[in-house]
DNA sequence: TTGGAGTCTGTGATTTCCCTGAGAAACGCA
DNA sequence: TGCGTTTCTCAGGGAAATCACAGACTCCAA
């Protein structure tokens, strides 16, 4: 099921209308806090654990609809945690967090069952998007929930990564795509450059804040070029996207 | 019966509309877990057993539509298990798992009755495809439902392994065929290299991720050569297949 | 009208990612 | 056993994407 909040954001809900529950497992507290905040912002109910023991325990009580699981935990191997989780909750989808430089064969098999993974350092938008995908496909949320975002005559398909405006296909790079997705998931709402940087770029990004300006300018060239603009600047505040007509 | 899920994937169902039931029997827990995950993702109901005793027991209660049976079990010979299974469920199709170097003729005799086998280490796509075939032919699923995948003017016959585009027959190697099947079972959907590796290559493959790139390049030569391309790269995300027209 | 803060965008360096040729090793079949 | 086929590794080339930098531009207030 989906509902639309007063701010115009679309939320995933469980079939009975209650909020989606997600368990976050990582031993670095800064990571669990970062994730908890971002996922609560999605309207989800979050519980977190710092080790394998706690994860298994929490899963049993909390019965989450999805789990975010770091593969490097102090007390147990990630796969062992997975096995224990699956004993209690056979169908729960899992989003694995792995280190970028981890040996590739440790990653093997993680997507086999419909699970998914992201590498550290990740961007919050990426984690949220993949979690939404997992929850959608696992059927914890109503099956009807679409993978297509629409604002005015602009559409973005999260499965095929296709974007089009007024019927014309638009090719976007990975970063442009993530930025546009963030804007379109928050239509008619001003997003500050800091917010955008926090959500779309990975958490260890150390560069200049004006990459946001740069990528907004790229997007405008591709999306607004020669048309009624949809991306607007609120000087001193940030950017927002809205249908061209209004 | 088949239904098409919102993601566009086609699911097998039983004549009464309930999910297909599969019993998985293997003494290695990592194998039963891997298979359970992958088969659940097909929308099937899974039960697993770790030895012959448990298998017979589970089959009696669970009444599966198909069984995946490792030939090397700790307590009983594979043939003995098969005999006992057949006493309770005379018509249930069985997919045997055998070691690579197993005596081939013993297996060959078994498959005469409409059963099938795969050798370890297997790829998940192969197991799923063969199970689908068994279930389809056994009539547990409603129809002689399609064994032909179609995307645009490209067709792939899962029974005969014939592939053609626009009427021209195309010869593919085994790996190319599996890769194309996976793509065509998920049309218009970006599949990451990790996902492809996990499904199409066998679970113990420890090689470089760029075999995927390599085989995509082989497929392009055979399928897209001199035509409107159907296989597309989404840089930094993966690959997808879609009809040439759109 | 002017100055400054904030924003936009052209240029190019760097990095990342993807493609493909060549050849080694493994396989399958006669 | 020997030969053709298939699978896979390795490495080079090239294209695309990312980002820093800097100068141009815009808006607003004094």
Short mmCIF file of C-alpha atoms in Angstrom, two decimals, chain A residues 9 11 19-20 22 24 32-48 62 128 199:
data_model
loop_
_atom_site.label_atom_id
_atom_site.label_comp_id
_atom_site.label_asym_id
_atom_site.label_seq_id
_atom_site.Cartn_x
_atom_site.Cartn_y
_atom_site.Cartn_z
CA UNK A 9 5.79 12.33 -0.42
CA UNK A 11 5.24 6.31 1.64
CA UNK A 19 4.46 1.43 8.98
CA UNK A 20 7.19 -0.74 7.49
CA UNK A 22 13.42 -2.18 9.33
CA UNK A 24 19.64 -1.98 11.05
CA UNK A 32 23.49 2.94 12.53
CA UNK A 33 22.61 6.46 13.58
CA UNK A 34 23.01 7.82 10.09
CA UNK A 35 20.86 5.07 8.66
CA UNK A 36 18.25 5.19 11.39
CA UNK A 37 17.74 8.87 10.84
CA UNK A 38 17.44 8.54 7.10
CA UNK A 39 15.10 5.58 7.26
CA UNK A 40 12.87 7.14 9.92
CA UNK A 41 12.56 10.06 7.58
CA UNK A 42 10.97 7.60 5.14
CA UNK A 43 8.27 7.02 7.72
CA UNK A 44 9.58 3.60 8.64
CA UNK A 45 9.96 2.13 12.11
CA UNK A 46 13.59 1.43 12.89
CA UNK A 47 15.40 -0.71 15.40
CA UNK A 48 19.17 -1.11 15.45
CA UNK A 62 10.71 -6.84 16.30
CA UNK A 128 16.75 3.87 0.67
CA UNK A 199 21.54 12.21 0.66
#
